[in-house]
Amino acid sequence: DTGVSQNPRHKITKRGQNVTFRCDPISEHNRLYWYRQTLGQGPEFLTYFQNEAQLEKSRLLSDRFSAERPKGSFSTLEIQRTEQGDSAMYLCASSRWGTQYFGPGTRLLVL
Amino acid sequence: TQLLEQSPQFLSIQEGENLTVYCNSSSVFSSLQWYRQEPGEGPVLLVTVVTGGEVKKLKRLTFQFGDARKDSSLHITAAQPGDTGLYLCAGTLTPSGAGSYQLTFGKGTKLSVIP
């Protein structure tokens, strides 16, 4: 199966620590998206890459968040100085055209 | 204000019953997707609709996109316990709006099918 993969699947960290998540999209998908989902809500858009260019960023993406896609393949999402409010499921999706396919997500818990 | 409103929020039915889930907006979407999500997992794509009035069938699931591309419905016939999950609708706004490529999600409908 060559779907979207995300690592790690779970992360527990202490407030103030930095965390980094990785997303490997479906091969040949040039578009990659990050979303955040909190309990009882649908996913909310964070940022979007077309190849290696970051073309859109949501206002949800504070300056503690940074995302990269250096070679237009995998992507990383880093959260610096984590806060308890960052606890959520972080989802990655990829697409070639309009329809997006999601990975299994990384569940973050900030203590 | 939620851009996409889903109803009902929760639905608990007996195996074999039929149900309809609704997704409504005041905005026009260029396309709309339905996903199903299990606890602790990512959303899994069920269908994409792009044409106003379009109807798509996937076994016991029937999806309809409104003529004005502002609403959609998901109908399940003879529900089974395996249909249990969170059903999410998500739309892409028309290209002339902001954020053309991002998906805007509803809060979802949590369906429980009791054996």
Coordinates of C-alpha atoms in Angstrom, one line a residue:
Chain A
D1 CA 0.0 0.0 0.0
T2 CA 1.5 3.3 -1.0
G3 CA -0.8 5.7 0.8
V4 CA 0.1 8.7 2.9
S5 CA 2.2 7.8 5.9
Q6 CA 2.9 9.8 9.0
N7 CA 5.4 9.4 11.8
P8 CA 5.2 9.2 14.7
R9 CA 1.6 8.1 15.2
H10 CA 1.6 9.3 18.8
K11 CA 3.7 11.8 20.7
I12 CA 3.6 12.8 24.3
T13 CA 5.7 15.8 25.3
K14 CA 6.0 18.3 28.1
R15 CA 5.0 21.9 27.7
G16 CA 7.8 24.0 26.3
Q17 CA 9.5 21.2 24.4
N18 CA 9.8 21.2 20.6
V19 CA 8.3 18.4 18.5
T20 CA 8.6 17.5 14.8
F21 CA 6.3 15.4 12.7
R22 CA 6.9 13.8 9.3
C23 CA 4.6 13.2 6.4
D24 CA 5.4 11.0 3.3
P25 CA 2.8 11.7 0.6
I26 CA 1.6 9.4 -2.1
S27 CA 4.4 9.3 -4.6
E28 CA 3.9 11.7 -7.6
H29 CA 1.4 13.8 -5.6
N30 CA 2.8 17.3 -6.0
R31 CA 0.4 18.9 -3.5
L32 CA 0.7 18.4 0.3
Y33 CA -1.5 19.8 3.1
W34 CA -1.3 19.9 6.9
Y35 CA -4.5 20.0 9.0
R36 CA -5.2 20.0 12.7
Q37 CA -8.1 18.2 14.3
T38 CA -9.3 18.7 17.9
L39 CA -11.8 16.6 19.7
G40 CA -15.4 17.0 18.4
Q41 CA -14.3 19.1 15.4
G42 CA -13.5 18.5 11.8
P43 CA -10.0 19.0 10.6
E44 CA -8.8 22.6 10.1
F45 CA -6.4 23.7 7.4
L46 CA -2.9 24.8 8.5
T47 CA -0.7 25.0 5.4
Y48 CA -0.3 23.9 1.8
F49 CA 2.7 23.0 -0.4
Q50 CA 2.8 22.7 -4.2
N51 CA 6.1 20.8 -4.8
E52 CA 8.6 22.5 -2.5
A53 CA 6.8 25.9 -2.4
Q54 CA 4.6 26.8 0.6
L55 CA 1.8 28.6 -1.0
E56 CA -0.8 29.1 1.8
K57 CA -0.7 29.4 5.5
S58 CA -3.6 29.6 7.8
R59 CA -3.9 32.2 10.6
L60 CA -3.9 29.1 12.9
L61 CA -0.3 28.6 12.1
S62 CA 1.4 30.8 14.7
D63 CA 5.0 31.7 14.6
R64 CA 5.8 28.7 16.8
F65 CA 4.8 26.4 13.9
S66 CA 7.0 25.8 10.8
A67 CA 6.5 23.5 7.9
E68 CA 9.0 22.5 5.2
R69 CA 9.0 20.3 2.1
P70 CA 12.6 20.7 1.0
K71 CA 12.7 18.4 -2.0
G72 CA 9.1 18.4 -2.9
S73 CA 8.6 14.9 -1.5
F74 CA 8.2 14.4 2.3
S75 CA 7.3 17.2 4.6
T76 CA 8.0 18.1 8.3
L77 CA 5.9 20.1 10.7
E78 CA 7.7 21.5 13.7
I79 CA 6.1 23.0 16.8
Q80 CA 8.4 25.0 19.0
R81 CA 7.8 25.7 22.7
T82 CA 4.7 23.5 22.8
E83 CA 1.6 24.6 24.7
Q84 CA -1.2 22.5 26.1
G85 CA -3.5 24.0 23.5
D86 CA -1.4 22.4 20.8
S87 CA -2.7 19.0 21.9
A88 CA -4.6 17.6 18.8
M89 CA -4.4 15.2 15.9
Y90 CA -2.2 16.5 13.1
L91 CA -3.2 15.2 9.7
C92 CA -1.3 15.3 6.5
A93 CA -3.0 14.9 3.0
S94 CA -1.7 14.8 -0.5
S95 CA -3.2 15.2 -3.9
R96 CA -2.4 15.3 -7.6
W97 CA -5.4 17.4 -8.5
G98 CA -8.4 18.2 -6.3
T99 CA -9.2 15.1 -4.2
Q100 CA -7.1 14.9 -1.1
Y101 CA -6.0 11.6 0.5
F102 CA -5.2 11.6 4.2
G103 CA -2.6 9.9 6.3
P104 CA -3.4 8.2 9.7
G105 CA -2.4 11.3 11.6
T106 CA 0.0 12.0 14.5
R107 CA -1.8 12.4 17.9
L108 CA 0.0 15.0 20.1
L109 CA -0.5 15.3 23.8
V110 CA 1.2 18.2 25.6
L111 CA 1.4 17.7 29.4
Chain B
T1 CA -19.7 30.6 12.3
Q2 CA -19.1 27.2 10.7
L3 CA -18.9 27.4 6.9
L4 CA -20.2 23.9 6.5
E5 CA -23.0 22.8 8.8
Q6 CA -23.6 19.1 9.2
S7 CA -26.7 17.6 10.6
P8 CA -27.5 15.7 12.7
Q9 CA -24.4 15.8 14.9
F10 CA -25.1 12.4 16.4
L11 CA -27.2 9.5 15.1
S12 CA -27.8 6.2 16.7
I13 CA -29.9 3.7 14.7
Q14 CA -30.7 0.0 14.5
E15 CA -29.1 -2.3 12.0
G16 CA -31.2 -2.4 8.8
E17 CA -32.6 1.2 9.1
N18 CA -32.0 3.9 6.5
L19 CA -30.5 7.3 7.3
T20 CA -29.6 10.6 5.6
V21 CA -26.9 13.0 6.7
Y22 CA -26.9 16.6 5.5
C23 CA -24.1 19.1 4.7
N24 CA -25.2 22.7 4.1
S25 CA -23.5 26.0 3.4
S26 CA -24.2 29.5 2.2
S27 CA -21.0 29.3 0.1
V28 CA -20.6 27.8 -3.3
F29 CA -18.1 24.9 -3.5
S30 CA -16.2 23.9 -6.6
S31 CA -16.1 20.3 -5.3
L32 CA -17.2 18.5 -2.2
Q33 CA -15.8 15.3 -0.6
W34 CA -17.3 12.9 1.9
Y35 CA -14.9 11.1 4.3
R36 CA -15.4 8.5 7.0
Q37 CA -13.1 8.6 10.0
E38 CA -12.6 5.9 12.7
P39 CA -11.3 6.9 16.2
G40 CA -7.6 7.6 16.2
E41 CA -7.3 7.4 12.4
G42 CA -7.2 9.8 9.5
P43 CA -10.3 10.5 7.3
V44 CA -10.8 7.9 4.5
L45 CA -12.3 9.3 1.2
L46 CA -15.7 8.0 0.2
V47 CA -16.6 10.1 -2.8
T48 CA -15.9 13.4 -4.6
V49 CA -18.7 15.3 -6.3
V50 CA -18.1 18.3 -8.6
T51 CA -21.2 18.9 -10.7
G52 CA -24.3 20.6 -9.4
G53 CA -27.1 18.0 -9.2
E54 CA -24.7 15.1 -9.4
V55 CA -25.6 11.8 -7.7
K56 CA -23.1 9.1 -7.0
K57 CA -23.7 5.6 -5.6
L58 CA -21.2 3.5 -3.7
K59 CA -22.9 0.2 -2.8
R60 CA -25.5 1.1 -0.1
L61 CA -24.3 4.8 0.0
T62 CA -25.9 7.5 -2.2
F63 CA -24.3 10.9 -2.4
Q64 CA -26.0 14.0 -3.9
F65 CA -24.5 17.4 -4.6
G66 CA -27.1 20.3 -4.7
D67 CA -27.9 22.0 -7.9
A68 CA -26.4 25.3 -6.6
R69 CA -23.3 23.4 -5.2
K70 CA -24.0 24.7 -1.7
D71 CA -25.2 21.5 -0.1
S72 CA -24.9 17.8 -0.2
S73 CA -26.4 14.7 1.4
L74 CA -25.4 11.2 2.2
H75 CA -28.0 8.5 2.3
I76 CA -27.2 5.0 3.7
T77 CA -29.6 2.2 2.9
A78 CA -29.9 -0.8 5.3
A79 CA -27.2 0.4 7.7
Q80 CA -24.8 -2.2 9.1
P81 CA -22.6 -2.1 12.2
G82 CA -19.6 -1.7 9.9
D83 CA -21.0 1.7 8.9
T84 CA -20.3 3.1 12.3
G85 CA -18.0 6.1 12.3
L86 CA -17.6 9.8 11.9
Y87 CA -18.9 11.1 8.5
L88 CA -17.3 14.3 7.4
C89 CA -18.1 16.5 4.5
A90 CA -15.4 18.8 3.1
G91 CA -15.5 21.4 0.3
T92 CA -13.2 23.3 -1.8
L93 CA -14.3 26.9 -2.4
T94 CA -14.7 28.2 -5.9
P95 CA -11.4 29.4 -7.4
S96 CA -12.3 33.1 -7.2
G97 CA -12.5 32.8 -3.4
A98 CA -9.6 32.8 -0.9
G99 CA -7.9 29.5 -0.2
S100 CA -8.8 27.7 -3.4
Y101 CA -7.1 24.4 -2.5
Q102 CA -7.7 24.0 1.1
L103 CA -10.6 21.8 2.3
T104 CA -13.2 23.3 4.6
F105 CA -14.7 20.6 6.9
G106 CA -17.9 20.3 8.7
K107 CA -17.9 19.1 12.3
G108 CA -19.1 15.7 11.2
T109 CA -21.9 13.3 12.0
K110 CA -21.1 10.6 14.5
L111 CA -23.1 7.5 13.4
S112 CA -23.6 4.4 15.6
V113 CA -25.3 1.4 14.1
I114 CA -26.5 -1.0 16.8
P115 CA -26.6 -4.7 15.9

